PDB file of C-alpha atoms and ligand atoms in Angstrom:
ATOM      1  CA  UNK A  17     119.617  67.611  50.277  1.00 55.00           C
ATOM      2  CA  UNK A  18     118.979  70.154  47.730  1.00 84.00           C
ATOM      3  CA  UNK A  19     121.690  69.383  45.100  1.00 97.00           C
ATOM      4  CA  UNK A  20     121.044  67.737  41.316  1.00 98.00           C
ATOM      5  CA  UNK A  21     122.784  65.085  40.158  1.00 98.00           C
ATOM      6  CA  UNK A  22     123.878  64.619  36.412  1.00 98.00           C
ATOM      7  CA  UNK A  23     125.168  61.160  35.165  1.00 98.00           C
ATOM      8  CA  UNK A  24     125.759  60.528  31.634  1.00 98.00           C
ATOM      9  CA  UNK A  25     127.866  59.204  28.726  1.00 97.00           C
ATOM     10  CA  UNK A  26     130.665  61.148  27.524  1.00 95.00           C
ATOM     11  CA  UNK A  27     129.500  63.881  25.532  1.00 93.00           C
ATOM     12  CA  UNK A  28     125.897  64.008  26.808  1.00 95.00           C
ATOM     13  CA  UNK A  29     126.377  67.208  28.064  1.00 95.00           C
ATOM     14  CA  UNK A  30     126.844  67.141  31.463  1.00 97.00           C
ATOM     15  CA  UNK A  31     129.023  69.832  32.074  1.00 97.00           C
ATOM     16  CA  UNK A  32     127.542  72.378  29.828  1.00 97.00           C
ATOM     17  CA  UNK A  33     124.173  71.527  31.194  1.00 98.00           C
ATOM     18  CA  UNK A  34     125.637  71.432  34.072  1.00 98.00           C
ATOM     19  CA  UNK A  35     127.159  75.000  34.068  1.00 98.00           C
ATOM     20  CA  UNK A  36     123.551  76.596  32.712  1.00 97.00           C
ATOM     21  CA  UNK A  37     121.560  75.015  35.514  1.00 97.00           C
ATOM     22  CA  UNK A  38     124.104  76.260  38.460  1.00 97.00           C
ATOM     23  CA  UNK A  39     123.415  79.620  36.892  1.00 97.00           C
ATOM     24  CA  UNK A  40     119.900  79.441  36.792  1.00 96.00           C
ATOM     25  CA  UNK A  41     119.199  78.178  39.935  1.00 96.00           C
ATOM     26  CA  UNK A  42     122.185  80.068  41.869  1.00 97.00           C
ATOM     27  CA  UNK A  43     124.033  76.770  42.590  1.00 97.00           C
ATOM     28  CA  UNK A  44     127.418  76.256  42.974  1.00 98.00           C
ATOM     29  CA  UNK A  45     128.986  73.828  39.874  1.00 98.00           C
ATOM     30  CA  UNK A  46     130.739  71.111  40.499  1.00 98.00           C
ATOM     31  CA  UNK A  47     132.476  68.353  38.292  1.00 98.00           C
ATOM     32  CA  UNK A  48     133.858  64.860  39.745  1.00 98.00           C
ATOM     33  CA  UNK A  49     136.364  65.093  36.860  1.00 98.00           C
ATOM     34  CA  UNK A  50     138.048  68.468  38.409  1.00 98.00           C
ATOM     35  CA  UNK A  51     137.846  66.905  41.546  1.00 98.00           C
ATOM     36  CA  UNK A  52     139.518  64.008  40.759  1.00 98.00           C
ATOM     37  CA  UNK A  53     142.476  66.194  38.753  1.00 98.00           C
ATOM     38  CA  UNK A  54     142.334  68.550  41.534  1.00 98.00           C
ATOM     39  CA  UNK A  55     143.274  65.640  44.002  1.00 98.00           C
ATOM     40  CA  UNK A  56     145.356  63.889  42.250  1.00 98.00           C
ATOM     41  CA  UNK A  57     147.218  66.920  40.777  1.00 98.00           C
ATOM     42  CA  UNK A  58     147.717  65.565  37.296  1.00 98.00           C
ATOM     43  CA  UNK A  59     145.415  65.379  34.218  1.00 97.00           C
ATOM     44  CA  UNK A  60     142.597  62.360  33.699  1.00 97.00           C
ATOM     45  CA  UNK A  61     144.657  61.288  30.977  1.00 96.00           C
ATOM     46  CA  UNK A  62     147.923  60.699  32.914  1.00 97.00           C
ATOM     47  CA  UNK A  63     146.144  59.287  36.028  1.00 98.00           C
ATOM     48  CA  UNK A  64     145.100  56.465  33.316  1.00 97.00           C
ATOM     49  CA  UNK A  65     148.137  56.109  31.419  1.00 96.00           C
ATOM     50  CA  UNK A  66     150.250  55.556  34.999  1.00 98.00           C
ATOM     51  CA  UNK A  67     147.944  53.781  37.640  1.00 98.00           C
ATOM     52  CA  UNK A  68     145.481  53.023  35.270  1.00 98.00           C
ATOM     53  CA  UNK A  69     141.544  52.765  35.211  1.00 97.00           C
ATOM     54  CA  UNK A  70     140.588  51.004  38.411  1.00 98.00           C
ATOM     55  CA  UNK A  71     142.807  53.439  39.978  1.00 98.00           C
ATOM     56  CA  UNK A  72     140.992  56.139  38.972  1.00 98.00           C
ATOM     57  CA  UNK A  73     137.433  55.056  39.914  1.00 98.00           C
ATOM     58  CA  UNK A  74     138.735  54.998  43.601  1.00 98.00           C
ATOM     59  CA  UNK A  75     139.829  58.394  43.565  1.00 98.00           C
ATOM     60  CA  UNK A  76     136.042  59.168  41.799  1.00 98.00           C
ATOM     61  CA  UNK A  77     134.687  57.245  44.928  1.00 98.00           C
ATOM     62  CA  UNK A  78     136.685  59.152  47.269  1.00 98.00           C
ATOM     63  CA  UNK A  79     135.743  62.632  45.534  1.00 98.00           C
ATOM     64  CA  UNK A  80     132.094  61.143  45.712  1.00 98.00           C
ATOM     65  CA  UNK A  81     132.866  60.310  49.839  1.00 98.00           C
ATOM     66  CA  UNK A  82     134.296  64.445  50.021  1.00 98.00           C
ATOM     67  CA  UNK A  83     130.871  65.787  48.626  1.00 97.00           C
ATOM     68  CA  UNK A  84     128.234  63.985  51.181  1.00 95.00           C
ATOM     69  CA  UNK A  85     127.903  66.765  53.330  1.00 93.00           C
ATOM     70  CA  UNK A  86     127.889  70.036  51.045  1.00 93.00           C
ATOM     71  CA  UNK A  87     124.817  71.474  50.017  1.00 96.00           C
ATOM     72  CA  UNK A  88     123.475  73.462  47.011  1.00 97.00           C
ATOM     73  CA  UNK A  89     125.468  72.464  44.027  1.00 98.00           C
ATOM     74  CA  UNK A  90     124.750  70.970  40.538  1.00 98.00           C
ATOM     75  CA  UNK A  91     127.235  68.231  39.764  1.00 98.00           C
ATOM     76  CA  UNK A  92     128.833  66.569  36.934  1.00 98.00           C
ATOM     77  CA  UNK A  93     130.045  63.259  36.956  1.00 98.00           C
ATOM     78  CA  UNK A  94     132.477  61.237  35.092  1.00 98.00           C
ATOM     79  CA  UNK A  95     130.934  59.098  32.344  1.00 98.00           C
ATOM     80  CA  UNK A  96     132.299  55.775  34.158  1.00 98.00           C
ATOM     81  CA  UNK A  97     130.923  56.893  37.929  1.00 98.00           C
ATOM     82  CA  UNK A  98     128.225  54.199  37.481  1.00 98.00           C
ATOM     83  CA  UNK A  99     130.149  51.314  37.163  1.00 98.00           C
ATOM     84  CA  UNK A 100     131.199  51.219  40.755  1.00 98.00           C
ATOM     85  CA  UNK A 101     127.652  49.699  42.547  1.00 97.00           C
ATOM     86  CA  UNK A 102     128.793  51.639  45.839  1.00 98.00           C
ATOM     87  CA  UNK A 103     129.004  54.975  43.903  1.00 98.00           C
ATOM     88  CA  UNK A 104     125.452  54.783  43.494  1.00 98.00           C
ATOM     89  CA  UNK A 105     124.094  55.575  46.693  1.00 98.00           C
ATOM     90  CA  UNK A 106     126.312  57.791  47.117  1.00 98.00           C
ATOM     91  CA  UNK A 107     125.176  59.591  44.596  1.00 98.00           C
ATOM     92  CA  UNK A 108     121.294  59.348  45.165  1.00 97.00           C
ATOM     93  CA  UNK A 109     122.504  60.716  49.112  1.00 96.00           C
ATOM     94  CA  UNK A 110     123.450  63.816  47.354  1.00 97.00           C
ATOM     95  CA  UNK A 111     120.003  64.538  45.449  1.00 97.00           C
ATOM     96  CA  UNK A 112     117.801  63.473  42.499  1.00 98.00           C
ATOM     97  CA  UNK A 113     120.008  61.966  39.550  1.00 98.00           C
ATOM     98  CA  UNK A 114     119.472  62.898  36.659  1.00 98.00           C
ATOM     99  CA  UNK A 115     120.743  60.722  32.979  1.00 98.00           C
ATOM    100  CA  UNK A 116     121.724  63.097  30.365  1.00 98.00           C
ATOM    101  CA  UNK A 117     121.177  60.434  27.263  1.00 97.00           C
ATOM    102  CA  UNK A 118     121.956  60.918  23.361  1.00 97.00           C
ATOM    103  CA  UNK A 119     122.154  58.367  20.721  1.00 97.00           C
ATOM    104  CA  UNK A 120     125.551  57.014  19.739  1.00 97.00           C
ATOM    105  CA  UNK A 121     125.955  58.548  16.878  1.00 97.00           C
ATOM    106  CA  UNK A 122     124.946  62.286  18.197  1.00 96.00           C
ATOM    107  CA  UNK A 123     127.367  60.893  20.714  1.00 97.00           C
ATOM    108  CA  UNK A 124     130.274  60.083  18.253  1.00 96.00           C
ATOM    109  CA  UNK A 125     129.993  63.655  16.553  1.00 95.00           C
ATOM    110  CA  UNK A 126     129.936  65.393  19.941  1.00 93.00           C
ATOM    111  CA  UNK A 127     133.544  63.450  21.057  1.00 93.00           C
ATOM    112  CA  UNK A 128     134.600  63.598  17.586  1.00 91.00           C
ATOM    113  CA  UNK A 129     138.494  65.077  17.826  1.00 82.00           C
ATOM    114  CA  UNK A 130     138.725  65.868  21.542  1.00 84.00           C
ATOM    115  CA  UNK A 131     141.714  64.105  23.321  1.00 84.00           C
ATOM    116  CA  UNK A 132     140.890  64.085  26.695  1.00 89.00           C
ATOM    117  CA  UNK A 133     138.965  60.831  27.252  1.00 92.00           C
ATOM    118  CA  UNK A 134     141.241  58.226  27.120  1.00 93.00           C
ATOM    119  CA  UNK A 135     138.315  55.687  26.663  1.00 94.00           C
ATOM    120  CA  UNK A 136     137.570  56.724  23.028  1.00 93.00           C
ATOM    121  CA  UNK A 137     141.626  57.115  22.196  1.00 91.00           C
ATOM    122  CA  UNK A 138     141.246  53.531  20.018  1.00 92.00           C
ATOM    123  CA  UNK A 139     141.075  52.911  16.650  1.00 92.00           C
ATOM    124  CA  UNK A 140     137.302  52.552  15.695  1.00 94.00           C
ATOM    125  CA  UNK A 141     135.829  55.283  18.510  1.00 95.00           C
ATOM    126  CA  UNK A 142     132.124  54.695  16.792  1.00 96.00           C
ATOM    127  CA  UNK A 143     132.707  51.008  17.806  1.00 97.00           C
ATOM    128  CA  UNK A 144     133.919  51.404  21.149  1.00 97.00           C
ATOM    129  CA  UNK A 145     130.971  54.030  22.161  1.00 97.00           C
ATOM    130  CA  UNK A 146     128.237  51.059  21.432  1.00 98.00           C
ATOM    131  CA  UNK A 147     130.483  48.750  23.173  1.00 98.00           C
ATOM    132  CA  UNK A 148     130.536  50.733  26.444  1.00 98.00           C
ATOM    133  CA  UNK A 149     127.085  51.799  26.429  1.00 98.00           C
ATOM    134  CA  UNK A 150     125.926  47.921  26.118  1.00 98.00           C
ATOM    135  CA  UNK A 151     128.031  47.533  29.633  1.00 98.00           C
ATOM    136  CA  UNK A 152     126.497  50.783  31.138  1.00 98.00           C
ATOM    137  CA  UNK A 153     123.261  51.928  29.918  1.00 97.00           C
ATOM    138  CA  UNK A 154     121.415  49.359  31.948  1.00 98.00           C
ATOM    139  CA  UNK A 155     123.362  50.870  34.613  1.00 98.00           C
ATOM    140  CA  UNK A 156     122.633  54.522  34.088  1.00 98.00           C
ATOM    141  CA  UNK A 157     118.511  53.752  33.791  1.00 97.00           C
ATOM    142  CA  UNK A 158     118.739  51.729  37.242  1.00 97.00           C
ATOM    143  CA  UNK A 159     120.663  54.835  38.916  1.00 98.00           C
ATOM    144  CA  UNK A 160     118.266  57.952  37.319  1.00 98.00           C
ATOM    145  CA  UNK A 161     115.072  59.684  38.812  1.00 98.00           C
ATOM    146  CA  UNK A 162     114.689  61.123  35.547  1.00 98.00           C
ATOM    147  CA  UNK A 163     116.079  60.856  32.625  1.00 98.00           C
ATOM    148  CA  UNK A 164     116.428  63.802  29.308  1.00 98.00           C
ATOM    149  CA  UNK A 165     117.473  62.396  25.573  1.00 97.00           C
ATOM    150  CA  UNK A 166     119.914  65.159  24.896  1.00 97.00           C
ATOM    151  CA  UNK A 167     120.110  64.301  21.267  1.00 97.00           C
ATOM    152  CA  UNK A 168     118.083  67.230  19.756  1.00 96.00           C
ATOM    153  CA  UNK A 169     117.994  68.988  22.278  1.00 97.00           C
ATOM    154  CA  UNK A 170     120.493  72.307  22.982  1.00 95.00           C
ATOM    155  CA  UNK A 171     121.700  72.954  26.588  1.00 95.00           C
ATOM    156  CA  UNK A 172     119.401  75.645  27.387  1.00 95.00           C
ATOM    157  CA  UNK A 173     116.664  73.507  26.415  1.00 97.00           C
ATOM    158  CA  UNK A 174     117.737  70.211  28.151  1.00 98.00           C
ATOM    159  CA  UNK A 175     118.257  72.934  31.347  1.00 97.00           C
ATOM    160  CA  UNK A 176     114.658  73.944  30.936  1.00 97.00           C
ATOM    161  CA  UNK A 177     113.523  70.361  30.702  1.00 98.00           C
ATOM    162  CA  UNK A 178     115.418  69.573  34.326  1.00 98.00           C
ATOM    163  CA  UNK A 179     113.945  72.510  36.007  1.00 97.00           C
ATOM    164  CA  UNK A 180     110.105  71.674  35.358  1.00 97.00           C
ATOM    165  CA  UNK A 181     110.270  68.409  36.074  1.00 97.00           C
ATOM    166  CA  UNK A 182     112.057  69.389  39.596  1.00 97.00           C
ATOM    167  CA  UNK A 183     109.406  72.183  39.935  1.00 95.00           C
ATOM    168  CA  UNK A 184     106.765  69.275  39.695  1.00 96.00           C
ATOM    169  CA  UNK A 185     107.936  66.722  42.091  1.00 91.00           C
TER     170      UNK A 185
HETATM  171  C1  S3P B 210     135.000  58.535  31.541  1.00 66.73           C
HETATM  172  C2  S3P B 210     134.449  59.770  31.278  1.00 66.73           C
HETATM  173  C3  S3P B 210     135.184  61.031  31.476  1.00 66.73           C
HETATM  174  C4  S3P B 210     136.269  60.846  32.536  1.00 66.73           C
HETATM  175  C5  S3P B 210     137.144  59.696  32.184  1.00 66.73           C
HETATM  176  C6  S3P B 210     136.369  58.383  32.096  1.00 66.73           C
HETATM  177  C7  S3P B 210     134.180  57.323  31.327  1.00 66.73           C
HETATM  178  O1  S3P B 210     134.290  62.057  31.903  1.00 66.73           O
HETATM  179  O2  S3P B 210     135.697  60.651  33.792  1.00 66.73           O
HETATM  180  O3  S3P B 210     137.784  59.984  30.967  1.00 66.73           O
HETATM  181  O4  S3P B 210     134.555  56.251  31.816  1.00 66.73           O
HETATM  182  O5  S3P B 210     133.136  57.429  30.641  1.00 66.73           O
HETATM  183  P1  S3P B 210     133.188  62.753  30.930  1.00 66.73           P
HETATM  184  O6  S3P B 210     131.986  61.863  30.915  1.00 66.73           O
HETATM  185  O7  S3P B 210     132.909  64.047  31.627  1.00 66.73           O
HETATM  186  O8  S3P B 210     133.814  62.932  29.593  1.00 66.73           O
END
């Protein structure tokens, strides 16, 4: 299947990577997160506060499930899709997957005010963002093909990067 797959931390870029690549390579854009809001009708943010996490990685899952058998799109995941060992080959089914990384602190000043990730709505959010990435980044390297340190890198740029190397497989 012809589609690329983008998993990353919060604030890796995903989506605005995301977005630039669909462009370029006249591919549809897709997001799990919009998906999942989409399904569910209601706002990440609410889905957690009233059914909670677990809840919401089935509904990722099920999103996942919807997309096996559409073609030609670039797609975003949630930062969390990872964590769920049966999400992975659903996601490798889809096409190469590709780990947007960044360091935590380039991580920490991307996230830095927004209010949409309930994850990072604690106290010490610096704290919490080496704490999850302990849990997950072995995670994330087991799932990639390939994977692009976002940290210095500008959209366009980590775009660029994703194209050659699918050029030279
Ligand atoms: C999450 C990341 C978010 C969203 C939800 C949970 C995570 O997506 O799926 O808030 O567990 O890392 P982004 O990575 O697009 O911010």
């Amino acid at each position: 299947m012809s589609n690329i797959i983008l998993i990353g931390f919060m604030g890796s870029g995903k989506s605005v990577v995301g977005r630039a690549l669909a462009a370029e390579l006249k591919m549809d854009y897709l997001d799990t997160d919009e998906l999942a809001e989409q399904a569910e009708k209601r706002r990440i943010p609410e889905i957690f506060k009233n059914d909670g996490e677990e809840y919401f990685r089935d509904v990722e899952t099920e999103v996942l499930l919807t997309l096996q058998d559409f073609d030609n799109f670039v797609l975003s995941t949630g930062g969390g899709i990872i964590l769920r060992e049966k999400n992975i080959p659903l996601l490798k089914a889809m096409g190469p997957v590709i780990l947007l990384w960044a360091e935590p602190e380039v991580i920490h000043q991307r996230v830095r005010g927004a209010t949409h990730r309930p994850l990072l709505r604690v106290k010490n959010p610096r704290e919490e963002i080496d704490k999850i990435l302990e849990v997950r980044t072995p995670l994330y390297k087991k799932a990639a093909d390939l994977t692009v340190d976002t940290s210095k890198l500008g959209p366009d740029q980590v775009a660029k990067e994703i194209r050659e190397w699918l050029k030279s497989r």
